[in-house]
Structure formats: C-alpha cells, structure tokens
PDB file of C-alpha atoms in Angstrom:
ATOM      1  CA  UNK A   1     164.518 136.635 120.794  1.00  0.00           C
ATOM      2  CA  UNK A   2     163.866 135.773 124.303  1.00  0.00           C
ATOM      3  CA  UNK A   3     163.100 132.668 125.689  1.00  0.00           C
ATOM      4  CA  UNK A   4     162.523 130.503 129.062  1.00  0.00           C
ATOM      5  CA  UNK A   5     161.510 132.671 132.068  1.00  0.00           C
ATOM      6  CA  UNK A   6     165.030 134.188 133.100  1.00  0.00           C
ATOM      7  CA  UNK A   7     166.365 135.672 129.691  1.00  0.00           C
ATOM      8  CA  UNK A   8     167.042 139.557 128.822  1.00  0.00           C
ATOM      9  CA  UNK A   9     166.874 140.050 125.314  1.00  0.00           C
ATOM     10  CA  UNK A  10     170.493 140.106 123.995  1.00  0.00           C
ATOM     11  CA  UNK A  11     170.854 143.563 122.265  1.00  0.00           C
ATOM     12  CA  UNK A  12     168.140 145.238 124.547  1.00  0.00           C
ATOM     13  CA  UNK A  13     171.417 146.900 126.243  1.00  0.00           C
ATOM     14  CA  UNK A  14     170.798 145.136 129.623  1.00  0.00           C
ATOM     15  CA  UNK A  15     167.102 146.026 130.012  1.00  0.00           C
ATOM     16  CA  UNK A  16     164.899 143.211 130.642  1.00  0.00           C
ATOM     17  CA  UNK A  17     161.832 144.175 128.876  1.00  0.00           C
ATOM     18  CA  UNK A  18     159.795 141.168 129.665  1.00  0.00           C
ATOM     19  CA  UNK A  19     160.269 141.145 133.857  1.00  0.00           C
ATOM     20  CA  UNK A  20     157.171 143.515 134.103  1.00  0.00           C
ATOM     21  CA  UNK A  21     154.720 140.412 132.089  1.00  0.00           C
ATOM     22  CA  UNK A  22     157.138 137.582 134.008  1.00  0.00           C
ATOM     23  CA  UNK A  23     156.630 139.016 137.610  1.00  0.00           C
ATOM     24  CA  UNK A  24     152.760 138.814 136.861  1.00  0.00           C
ATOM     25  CA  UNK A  25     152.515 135.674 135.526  1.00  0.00           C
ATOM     26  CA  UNK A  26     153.635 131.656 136.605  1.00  0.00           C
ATOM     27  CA  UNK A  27     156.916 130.503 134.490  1.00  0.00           C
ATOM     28  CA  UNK A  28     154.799 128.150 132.463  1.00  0.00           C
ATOM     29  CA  UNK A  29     152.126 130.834 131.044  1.00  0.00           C
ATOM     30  CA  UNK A  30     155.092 132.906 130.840  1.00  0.00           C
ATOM     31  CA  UNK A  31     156.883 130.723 128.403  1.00  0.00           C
ATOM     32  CA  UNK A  32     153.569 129.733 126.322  1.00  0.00           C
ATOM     33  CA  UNK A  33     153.167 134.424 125.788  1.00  0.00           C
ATOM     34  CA  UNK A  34     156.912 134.263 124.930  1.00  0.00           C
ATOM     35  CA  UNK A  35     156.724 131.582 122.300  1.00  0.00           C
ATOM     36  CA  UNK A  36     153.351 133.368 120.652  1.00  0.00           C
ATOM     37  CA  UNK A  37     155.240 136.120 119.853  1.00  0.00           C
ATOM     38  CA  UNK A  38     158.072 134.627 118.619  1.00  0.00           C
ATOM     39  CA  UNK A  39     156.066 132.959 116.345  1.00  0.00           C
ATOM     40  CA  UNK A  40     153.940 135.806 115.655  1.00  0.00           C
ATOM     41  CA  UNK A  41     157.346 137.726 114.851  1.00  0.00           C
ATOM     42  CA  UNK A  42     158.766 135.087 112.471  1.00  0.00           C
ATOM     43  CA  UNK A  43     154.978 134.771 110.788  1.00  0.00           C
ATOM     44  CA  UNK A  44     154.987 138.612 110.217  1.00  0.00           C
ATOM     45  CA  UNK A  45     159.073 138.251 109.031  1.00  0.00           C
ATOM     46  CA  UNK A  46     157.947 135.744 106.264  1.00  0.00           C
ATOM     47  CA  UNK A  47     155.264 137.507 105.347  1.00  0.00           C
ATOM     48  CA  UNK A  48     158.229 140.964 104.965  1.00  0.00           C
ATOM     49  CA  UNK A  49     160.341 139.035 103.002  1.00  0.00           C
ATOM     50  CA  UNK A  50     157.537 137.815 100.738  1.00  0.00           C
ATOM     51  CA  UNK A  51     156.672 141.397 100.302  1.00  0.00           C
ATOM     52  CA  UNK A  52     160.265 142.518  99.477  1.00  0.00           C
ATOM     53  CA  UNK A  53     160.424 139.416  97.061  1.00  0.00           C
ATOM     54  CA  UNK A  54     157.242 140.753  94.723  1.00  0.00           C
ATOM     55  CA  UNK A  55     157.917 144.647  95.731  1.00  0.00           C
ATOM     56  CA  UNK A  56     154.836 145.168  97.042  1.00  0.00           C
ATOM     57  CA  UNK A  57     156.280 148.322  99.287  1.00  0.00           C
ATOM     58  CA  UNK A  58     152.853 148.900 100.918  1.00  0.00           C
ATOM     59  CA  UNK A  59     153.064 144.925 102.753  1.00  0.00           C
ATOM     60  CA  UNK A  60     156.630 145.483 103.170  1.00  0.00           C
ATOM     61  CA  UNK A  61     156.302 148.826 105.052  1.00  0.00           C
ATOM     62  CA  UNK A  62     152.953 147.595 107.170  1.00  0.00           C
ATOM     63  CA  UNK A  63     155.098 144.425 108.356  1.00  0.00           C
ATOM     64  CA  UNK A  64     158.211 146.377 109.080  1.00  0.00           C
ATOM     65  CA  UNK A  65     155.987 148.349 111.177  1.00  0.00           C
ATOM     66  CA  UNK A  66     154.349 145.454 112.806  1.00  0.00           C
ATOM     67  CA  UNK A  67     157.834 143.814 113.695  1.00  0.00           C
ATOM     68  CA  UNK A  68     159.005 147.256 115.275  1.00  0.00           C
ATOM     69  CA  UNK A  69     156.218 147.226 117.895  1.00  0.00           C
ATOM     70  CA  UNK A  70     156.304 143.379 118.526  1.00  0.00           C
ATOM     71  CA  UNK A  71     159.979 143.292 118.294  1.00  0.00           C
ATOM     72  CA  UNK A  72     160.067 146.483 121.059  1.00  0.00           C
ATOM     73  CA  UNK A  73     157.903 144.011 123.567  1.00  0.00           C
ATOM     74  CA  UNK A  74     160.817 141.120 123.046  1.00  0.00           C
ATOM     75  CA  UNK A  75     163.269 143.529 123.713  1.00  0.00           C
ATOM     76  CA  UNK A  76     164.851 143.408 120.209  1.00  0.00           C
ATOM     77  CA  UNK A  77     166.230 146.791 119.420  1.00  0.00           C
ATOM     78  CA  UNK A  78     168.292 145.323 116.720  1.00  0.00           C
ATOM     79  CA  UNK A  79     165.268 144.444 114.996  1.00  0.00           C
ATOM     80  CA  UNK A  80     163.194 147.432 115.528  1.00  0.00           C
ATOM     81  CA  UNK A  81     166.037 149.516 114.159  1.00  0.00           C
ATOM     82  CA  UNK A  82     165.919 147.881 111.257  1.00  0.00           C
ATOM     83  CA  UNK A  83     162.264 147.569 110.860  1.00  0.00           C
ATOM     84  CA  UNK A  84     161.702 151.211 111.455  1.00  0.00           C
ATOM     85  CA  UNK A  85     164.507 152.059 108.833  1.00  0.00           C
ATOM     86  CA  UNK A  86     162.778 149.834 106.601  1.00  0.00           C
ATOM     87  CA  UNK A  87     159.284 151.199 107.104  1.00  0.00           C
ATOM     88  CA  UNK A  88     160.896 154.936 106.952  1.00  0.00           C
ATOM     89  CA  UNK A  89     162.597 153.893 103.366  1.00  0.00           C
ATOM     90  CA  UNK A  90     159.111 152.397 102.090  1.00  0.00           C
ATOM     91  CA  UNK A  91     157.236 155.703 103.430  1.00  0.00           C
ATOM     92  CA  UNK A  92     160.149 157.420 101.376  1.00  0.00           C
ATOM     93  CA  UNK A  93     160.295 155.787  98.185  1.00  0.00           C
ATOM     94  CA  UNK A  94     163.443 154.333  98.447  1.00  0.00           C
ATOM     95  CA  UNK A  95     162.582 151.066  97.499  1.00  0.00           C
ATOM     96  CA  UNK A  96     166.341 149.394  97.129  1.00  0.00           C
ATOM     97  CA  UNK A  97     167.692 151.340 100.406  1.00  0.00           C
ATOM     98  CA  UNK A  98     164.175 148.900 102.037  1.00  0.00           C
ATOM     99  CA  UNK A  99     165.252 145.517  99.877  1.00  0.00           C
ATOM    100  CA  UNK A 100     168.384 146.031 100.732  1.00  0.00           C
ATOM    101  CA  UNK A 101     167.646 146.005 104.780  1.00  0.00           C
ATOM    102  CA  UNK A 102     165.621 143.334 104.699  1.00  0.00           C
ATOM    103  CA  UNK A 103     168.046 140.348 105.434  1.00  0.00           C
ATOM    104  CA  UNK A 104     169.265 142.271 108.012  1.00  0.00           C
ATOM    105  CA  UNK A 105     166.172 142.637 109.635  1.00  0.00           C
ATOM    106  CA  UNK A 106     165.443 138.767 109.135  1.00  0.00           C
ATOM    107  CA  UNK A 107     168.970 138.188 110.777  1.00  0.00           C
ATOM    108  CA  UNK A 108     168.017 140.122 113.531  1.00  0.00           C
ATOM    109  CA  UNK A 109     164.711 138.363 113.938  1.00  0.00           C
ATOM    110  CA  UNK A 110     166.174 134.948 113.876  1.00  0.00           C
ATOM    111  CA  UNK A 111     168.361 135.850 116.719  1.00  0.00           C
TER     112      UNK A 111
END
C-alpha cells in the first residue's frame, strides 16, 4: 500500500489518493495515519482469511467489505476489486467463486 509522504498507490492508475490528507497534515503525522491503516488493512485481511478458512461467509463478506472502503482511501483498486467481488460472491451464495478470490485479495493487500 502506500507509504512515506511522497508515494501514489501503485495500481491507483496515477491518482494520488492520499495528497488531499498529506497537503493538510506535517510528513511525520502523515506517515503515523498511513501506517494505521495499513495495519488496520492487514488486521481486517487476517481476520478474511480466517473467515474463508472456517466458511463463515457472513465474516468473510463484512471484511471484504471493510477492506474495499479502507483499501479505496490507500488508493488500492486492486484490492477493492477483489474485495467487492468477494463480498458480491458471499451476498450471492457462491461460496467457492469467494474462497477462491481470497489469496488474491491477500496478494493485493500485501502489496
């Protein structure tokens, strides 16, 4: 995801989504936001792929929804496409078409 004060997310197709929240902020405070979410991102990812492991489509669906919107502040549109096609598989029953997107979507976050 993004990092430092200077970085555009790499798949957010040139758009730096974070200058709005950098121009208002010092570089330091800037960094500390950046690395809450990231970490907040990779919590809610664990807690996805623990869902997918027990099947629990409910969790699975809630965190893919979760990652969409804080993945859409980083910039990630990698990882909100997958998280929304995971959360629109769960909502649709399709629970192997969801299992089977969810190492994408942890590639994605890890990036």
């Amino acid at each position: 995801m993004a990092e430092g004060t200077h970085r555009t997310a790499p798949d957010a197709a040139g758009e730096d989504t974070l200058s709005p929240l950098r121009a208002h902020l010092d570089p330091q405070a800037f960094r500390e936001i950046v690395a809450l979410y990231e970490t907040t991102v990779r919590d809610r990812a664990e807690m996805l792929c623990g869902a997918a492991q027990s099947g629990d489509l409910v969790v699975l669906r809630r965190s893919a929804h979760d990652l969409a919107g804080m993945c859409g502040q980083l910039g990630s549109s990698r990882a909100i496409e997958r998280a929304r096609r995971i959360e629109q598989a769960c909502a649709g029953g399709r629970s192997e078409e969801a299992l089977g997107l969810v190492p994408e979507l942890s590639a994605a976050v890890a990036k």
